[in-house]
PDB file of C-alpha atoms in Angstrom:
ATOM      1  CA  MET Z   1     -21.824 -17.586  24.469  1.00 46.00           C
ATOM      2  CA  LEU Z   2     -20.108 -19.881  22.006  1.00 46.00           C
ATOM      3  CA  SER Z   3     -17.510 -22.242  23.237  1.00 56.00           C
ATOM      4  CA  ARG Z   4     -13.968 -22.412  21.933  1.00 61.00           C
ATOM      5  CA  ALA Z   5     -14.747 -25.510  19.821  1.00 59.00           C
ATOM      6  CA  ALA Z   6     -17.715 -23.793  18.171  1.00 58.00           C
ATOM      7  CA  TRP Z   7     -15.623 -20.753  17.274  1.00 52.00           C
ATOM      8  CA  SER Z   8     -12.848 -22.899  15.825  1.00 57.00           C
ATOM      9  CA  SER Z   9     -15.314 -24.822  13.626  1.00 58.00           C
ATOM     10  CA  VAL Z  10     -16.879 -21.585  12.384  1.00 53.00           C
ATOM     11  CA  LEU Z  11     -13.482 -20.119  11.591  1.00 53.00           C
ATOM     12  CA  ARG Z  12     -12.237 -23.359   9.986  1.00 55.00           C
ATOM     13  CA  ARG Z  13     -15.155 -23.437   7.531  1.00 55.00           C
ATOM     14  CA  GLY Z  14     -14.676 -19.761   6.672  1.00 50.00           C
ATOM     15  CA  GLY Z  15     -18.095 -18.837   7.937  1.00 48.00           C
ATOM     16  CA  LEU Z  16     -17.241 -15.266   8.900  1.00 50.00           C
ATOM     17  CA  GLY Z  17     -16.457 -14.057   5.391  1.00 47.00           C
ATOM     18  CA  THR Z  18     -12.772 -14.909   5.371  1.00 46.00           C
ATOM     19  CA  ARG Z  19     -11.297 -14.943   1.901  1.00 48.00           C
ATOM     20  CA  GLY Z  20      -8.529 -17.403   2.511  1.00 47.00           C
ATOM     21  CA  THR Z  21      -6.674 -19.075   5.325  1.00 49.00           C
ATOM     22  CA  HIS Z  22      -2.984 -19.541   5.792  1.00 48.00           C
ATOM     23  CA  SER Z  23      -0.621 -20.868   8.351  1.00 50.00           C
ATOM     24  CA  PRO Z  24       2.291 -18.766   9.569  1.00 55.00           C
ATOM     25  CA  GLY Z  25       4.810 -20.713   7.496  1.00 52.00           C
ATOM     26  CA  GLY Z  26       2.730 -21.499   4.419  1.00 50.00           C
ATOM     27  CA  PRO Z  27       1.261 -19.608   1.484  1.00 51.00           C
ATOM     28  CA  ALA Z  28      -2.159 -17.996   1.565  1.00 48.00           C
ATOM     29  CA  ARG Z  29      -4.900 -20.023  -0.122  1.00 47.00           C
ATOM     30  CA  ALA Z  30      -7.708 -17.981  -1.603  1.00 44.00           C
ATOM     31  CA  GLN Z  31     -10.930 -19.317  -3.130  1.00 47.00           C
ATOM     32  CA  GLY Z  32     -10.515 -17.239  -6.279  1.00 47.00           C
ATOM     33  CA  LYS Z  33      -8.799 -14.185  -7.654  1.00 44.00           C
ATOM     34  CA  MET Z  34     -10.698 -10.955  -7.281  1.00 45.00           C
ATOM     35  CA  THR Z  35     -11.009  -9.683 -10.856  1.00 50.00           C
ATOM     36  CA  PRO Z  36     -10.611  -5.920 -10.428  1.00 51.00           C
ATOM     37  CA  TYR Z  37      -7.397  -6.366  -8.461  1.00 50.00           C
ATOM     38  CA  THR Z  38      -4.430  -7.607 -10.423  1.00 58.00           C
ATOM     39  CA  ASN Z  39      -0.804  -8.082  -9.530  1.00 64.00           C
ATOM     40  CA  TYR Z  40       0.321  -5.734 -12.320  1.00 67.00           C
ATOM     41  CA  PHE Z  41       3.300  -3.738 -11.107  1.00 67.00           C
ATOM     42  CA  ALA Z  42       5.712  -2.106 -13.543  1.00 70.00           C
ATOM     43  CA  GLN Z  43       8.149   0.727 -13.035  1.00 72.00           C
ATOM     44  CA  ARG Z  44      11.688   1.606 -14.066  1.00 75.00           C
ATOM     45  CA  SER Z  45      13.294  -0.562 -11.381  1.00 78.00           C
ATOM     46  CA  TYR Z  46      10.962  -3.523 -12.092  1.00 75.00           C
ATOM     47  CA  PRO Z  47       9.987  -3.316 -15.776  1.00 72.00           C
ATOM     48  CA  MET Z  48       8.699  -6.877 -16.306  1.00 76.00           C
ATOM     49  CA  PRO Z  49       5.429  -7.390 -14.406  1.00 75.00           C
ATOM     50  CA  ASP Z  50       4.235 -10.838 -13.381  1.00 76.00           C
ATOM     51  CA  GLU Z  51       0.920 -10.422 -15.171  1.00 80.00           C
ATOM     52  CA  PRO Z  52      -0.139  -8.600 -18.333  1.00 82.00           C
ATOM     53  CA  PHE Z  53      -1.733  -5.185 -18.047  1.00 83.00           C
ATOM     54  CA  CYS Z  54      -5.006  -6.259 -19.700  1.00 83.00           C
ATOM     55  CA  THR Z  55      -6.369  -9.513 -18.315  1.00 82.00           C
ATOM     56  CA  GLN Z  56      -9.931  -9.300 -19.653  1.00 85.00           C
ATOM     57  CA  LEU Z  57      -9.794  -9.177 -23.448  1.00 87.00           C
ATOM     58  CA  ASN Z  58     -12.594  -8.358 -25.864  1.00 89.00           C
ATOM     59  CA  ALA Z  59     -13.124 -10.231 -29.133  1.00 92.00           C
ATOM     60  CA  GLU Z  60     -10.831  -7.973 -31.184  1.00 91.00           C
ATOM     61  CA  GLN Z  61      -8.021  -8.288 -28.650  1.00 90.00           C
ATOM     62  CA  ARG Z  62      -8.424 -12.083 -28.484  1.00 91.00           C
ATOM     63  CA  ALA Z  63      -8.150 -12.251 -32.291  1.00 92.00           C
ATOM     64  CA  LEU Z  64      -4.998 -10.155 -32.126  1.00 92.00           C
ATOM     65  CA  LYS Z  65      -3.547 -12.518 -29.487  1.00 90.00           C
ATOM     66  CA  GLU Z  66      -4.246 -15.477 -31.790  1.00 91.00           C
ATOM     67  CA  LYS Z  67      -2.543 -13.643 -34.661  1.00 90.00           C
ATOM     68  CA  GLU Z  68       0.429 -13.021 -32.344  1.00 90.00           C
ATOM     69  CA  LYS Z  69       1.117 -16.767 -32.204  1.00 91.00           C
ATOM     70  CA  GLY Z  70       1.940 -16.726 -35.929  1.00 90.00           C
ATOM     71  CA  SER Z  71       4.730 -14.938 -37.725  1.00 91.00           C
ATOM     72  CA  TRP Z  72       5.501 -11.435 -36.460  1.00 88.00           C
ATOM     73  CA  THR Z  73       6.498 -10.264 -39.919  1.00 90.00           C
ATOM     74  CA  GLN Z  74       2.829 -10.402 -40.920  1.00 89.00           C
ATOM     75  CA  LEU Z  75       1.843  -8.025 -38.106  1.00 92.00           C
ATOM     76  CA  SER Z  76       1.585  -4.320 -38.855  1.00 94.00           C
ATOM     77  CA  HIS Z  77       3.231  -1.695 -36.685  1.00 94.00           C
ATOM     78  CA  ALA Z  78      -0.144  -0.687 -35.203  1.00 93.00           C
ATOM     79  CA  GLU Z  79      -0.878  -4.326 -34.272  1.00 93.00           C
ATOM     80  CA  LYS Z  80       2.527  -4.653 -32.600  1.00 92.00           C
ATOM     81  CA  VAL Z  81       1.842  -1.496 -30.612  1.00 91.00           C
ATOM     82  CA  ALA Z  82      -1.600  -2.815 -29.640  1.00 91.00           C
ATOM     83  CA  LEU Z  83      -0.013  -6.085 -28.466  1.00 91.00           C
ATOM     84  CA  TYR Z  84       2.545  -4.129 -26.452  1.00 88.00           C
ATOM     85  CA  ARG Z  85      -0.263  -2.107 -24.840  1.00 87.00           C
ATOM     86  CA  LEU Z  86      -2.042  -5.330 -23.875  1.00 88.00           C
ATOM     87  CA  GLN Z  87       1.072  -6.535 -22.073  1.00 85.00           C
ATOM     88  CA  TYR Z  88       2.455  -3.275 -20.640  1.00 85.00           C
ATOM     89  CA  HIS Z  89       0.825  -0.082 -19.421  1.00 82.00           C
ATOM     90  CA  GLN Z  90       3.634   2.335 -20.342  1.00 83.00           C
ATOM     91  CA  THR Z  91       6.806   2.423 -22.392  1.00 82.00           C
ATOM     92  CA  PHE Z  92      10.159   3.352 -20.828  1.00 82.00           C
ATOM     93  CA  ALA Z  93       9.924   6.787 -22.424  1.00 85.00           C
ATOM     94  CA  GLU Z  94       6.510   7.314 -20.811  1.00 84.00           C
ATOM     95  CA  MET Z  95       7.805   6.055 -17.465  1.00 82.00           C
ATOM     96  CA  ASN Z  96      10.795   8.417 -17.612  1.00 84.00           C
ATOM     97  CA  ARG Z  97       8.760  11.418 -18.746  1.00 85.00           C
ATOM     98  CA  ARG Z  98       8.843  14.306 -16.304  1.00 87.00           C
ATOM     99  CA  SER Z  99       5.598  15.024 -14.554  1.00 87.00           C
ATOM    100  CA  ASN Z 100       4.164  18.446 -13.868  1.00 91.00           C
ATOM    101  CA  GLU Z 101       3.412  17.559 -10.261  1.00 93.00           C
ATOM    102  CA  TRP Z 102       6.002  20.055  -9.028  1.00 95.00           C
ATOM    103  CA  LYS Z 103       3.814  22.884 -10.294  1.00 97.00           C
ATOM    104  CA  THR Z 104       0.917  21.687  -8.161  1.00 97.00           C
ATOM    105  CA  VAL Z 105       3.146  21.272  -5.115  1.00 97.00           C
ATOM    106  CA  MET Z 106       4.686  24.726  -5.499  1.00 98.00           C
ATOM    107  CA  GLY Z 107       1.250  26.246  -6.089  1.00 98.00           C
ATOM    108  CA  CYS Z 108      -0.009  24.705  -2.842  1.00 98.00           C
ATOM    109  CA  VAL Z 109       3.098  25.881  -0.962  1.00 98.00           C
ATOM    110  CA  PHE Z 110       2.687  29.471  -2.183  1.00 98.00           C
ATOM    111  CA  PHE Z 111      -1.057  29.363  -1.487  1.00 98.00           C
ATOM    112  CA  PHE Z 112      -0.494  28.359   2.132  1.00 98.00           C
ATOM    113  CA  ILE Z 113       2.317  30.902   2.559  1.00 98.00           C
ATOM    114  CA  GLY Z 114      -0.047  33.611   1.309  1.00 98.00           C
ATOM    115  CA  LEU Z 115      -2.838  32.369   3.549  1.00 98.00           C
ATOM    116  CA  THR Z 116      -0.478  32.434   6.538  1.00 98.00           C
ATOM    117  CA  ALA Z 117       0.680  35.974   5.701  1.00 98.00           C
ATOM    118  CA  LEU Z 118      -2.948  37.089   5.417  1.00 98.00           C
ATOM    119  CA  LEU Z 119      -3.737  35.523   8.806  1.00 98.00           C
ATOM    120  CA  ILE Z 120      -0.734  37.213  10.445  1.00 97.00           C
ATOM    121  CA  TRP Z 121      -1.725  40.598   8.961  1.00 96.00           C
ATOM    122  CA  TRP Z 122      -5.326  40.145  10.171  1.00 96.00           C
ATOM    123  CA  GLN Z 123      -4.087  39.293  13.678  1.00 96.00           C
ATOM    124  CA  ARG Z 124      -1.830  42.347  13.814  1.00 92.00           C
ATOM    125  CA  VAL Z 125      -4.651  44.640  12.723  1.00 93.00           C
ATOM    126  CA  TYR Z 126      -7.630  43.201  14.600  1.00 93.00           C
ATOM    127  CA  VAL Z 127      -6.400  40.882  17.362  1.00 94.00           C
ATOM    128  CA  PHE Z 128      -3.199  42.189  18.910  1.00 91.00           C
ATOM    129  CA  PRO Z 129      -3.429  45.271  21.146  1.00 89.00           C
ATOM    130  CA  GLU Z 130      -1.758  48.553  20.343  1.00 87.00           C
ATOM    131  CA  LYS Z 131       1.938  48.928  21.116  1.00 86.00           C
ATOM    132  CA  PRO Z 132       2.612  49.949  24.680  1.00 91.00           C
ATOM    133  CA  VAL Z 133       3.723  53.529  25.389  1.00 92.00           C
ATOM    134  CA  THR Z 134       7.112  52.298  26.544  1.00 93.00           C
ATOM    135  CA  LEU Z 135       8.029  51.301  22.965  1.00 92.00           C
ATOM    136  CA  THR Z 136       7.556  54.751  21.425  1.00 93.00           C
ATOM    137  CA  ASP Z 137      10.596  56.804  20.408  1.00 94.00           C
ATOM    138  CA  GLU Z 138       9.700  59.658  22.772  1.00 95.00           C
ATOM    139  CA  TRP Z 139       9.521  57.318  25.746  1.00 95.00           C
ATOM    140  CA  LYS Z 140      12.872  55.725  24.855  1.00 94.00           C
ATOM    141  CA  ALA Z 141      14.515  59.181  24.569  1.00 93.00           C
ATOM    142  CA  GLN Z 142      13.062  60.236  27.942  1.00 94.00           C
ATOM    143  CA  GLN Z 143      14.245  56.981  29.536  1.00 93.00           C
ATOM    144  CA  LEU Z 144      17.764  57.484  28.176  1.00 91.00           C
ATOM    145  CA  GLN Z 145      17.809  61.068  29.461  1.00 91.00           C
ATOM    146  CA  ARG Z 146      16.609  59.863  32.869  1.00 93.00           C
ATOM    147  CA  ILE Z 147      19.463  57.290  33.041  1.00 90.00           C
ATOM    148  CA  LEU Z 148      22.012  59.937  32.055  1.00 90.00           C
ATOM    149  CA  ASP Z 149      20.604  62.450  34.599  1.00 90.00           C
ATOM    150  CA  MET Z 150      20.851  59.880  37.381  1.00 91.00           C
ATOM    151  CA  LYS Z 151      24.428  59.092  36.247  1.00 87.00           C
ATOM    152  CA  GLY Z 152      23.635  55.397  36.268  1.00 84.00           C
ATOM    153  CA  ASN Z 153      26.654  53.094  35.973  1.00 84.00           C
ATOM    154  CA  PRO Z 154      29.273  55.832  35.440  1.00 84.00           C
ATOM    155  CA  VAL Z 155      32.255  53.460  35.189  1.00 86.00           C
ATOM    156  CA  GLN Z 156      31.300  51.131  32.321  1.00 88.00           C
ATOM    157  CA  GLY Z 157      27.676  51.914  31.391  1.00 85.00           C
ATOM    158  CA  LEU Z 158      25.923  54.607  29.383  1.00 83.00           C
ATOM    159  CA  ALA Z 159      26.951  57.394  31.705  1.00 86.00           C
ATOM    160  CA  SER Z 160      30.644  56.626  31.089  1.00 88.00           C
ATOM    161  CA  ARG Z 161      30.177  57.372  27.361  1.00 89.00           C
ATOM    162  CA  TRP Z 162      28.280  60.641  27.890  1.00 89.00           C
ATOM    163  CA  ASP Z 163      30.124  63.939  28.183  1.00 88.00           C
ATOM    164  CA  TYR Z 164      28.169  65.928  30.807  1.00 88.00           C
ATOM    165  CA  GLU Z 165      29.979  69.227  30.118  1.00 89.00           C
ATOM    166  CA  LYS Z 166      29.400  69.276  26.312  1.00 91.00           C
ATOM    167  CA  LYS Z 167      26.097  67.353  26.598  1.00 87.00           C
ATOM    168  CA  GLU Z 168      26.964  64.948  23.778  1.00 90.00           C
ATOM    169  CA  TRP Z 169      28.299  61.425  23.334  1.00 90.00           C
ATOM    170  CA  ARG Z 170      32.054  60.953  23.661  1.00 88.00           C
ATOM    171  CA  LYS Z 171      33.995  59.921  20.621  1.00 83.00           C
TER     172      LYS Z 171
END
């Protein structure tokens, strides 16, 4: 078992694969920037990113960046657009363009509603038992006739609304 001093020396040297160390009040210090991860972040509310969109330039792009340092009147429209694309990922018009994501969302919603309806139908046909006899229309009519024959609740109930002489409901 390592002692506390041994652990602190291992952690201080960064021996366990730590990328950078920082104190609670200070900035993080990293050994180097990881190349595939950039700090590029641009959207309508924050249109000016801290870093350009393309950080690794090929020879043609480097030549265009050198040409950029000269007069902009000598640049063609296509070169200006290429320079813009090196700096920014999208234009404001592209950022504000409506997406078709709502179609996918609505398609998924309707798919799951249909799947749920199919599951409910399958359960009613194959899982749930048949309706009990007490829910049939004949049974309900017999039950009502039985209540009327027994003259159940003759003051305020069903029997009070039944005319026993004419054998029909009172109006």
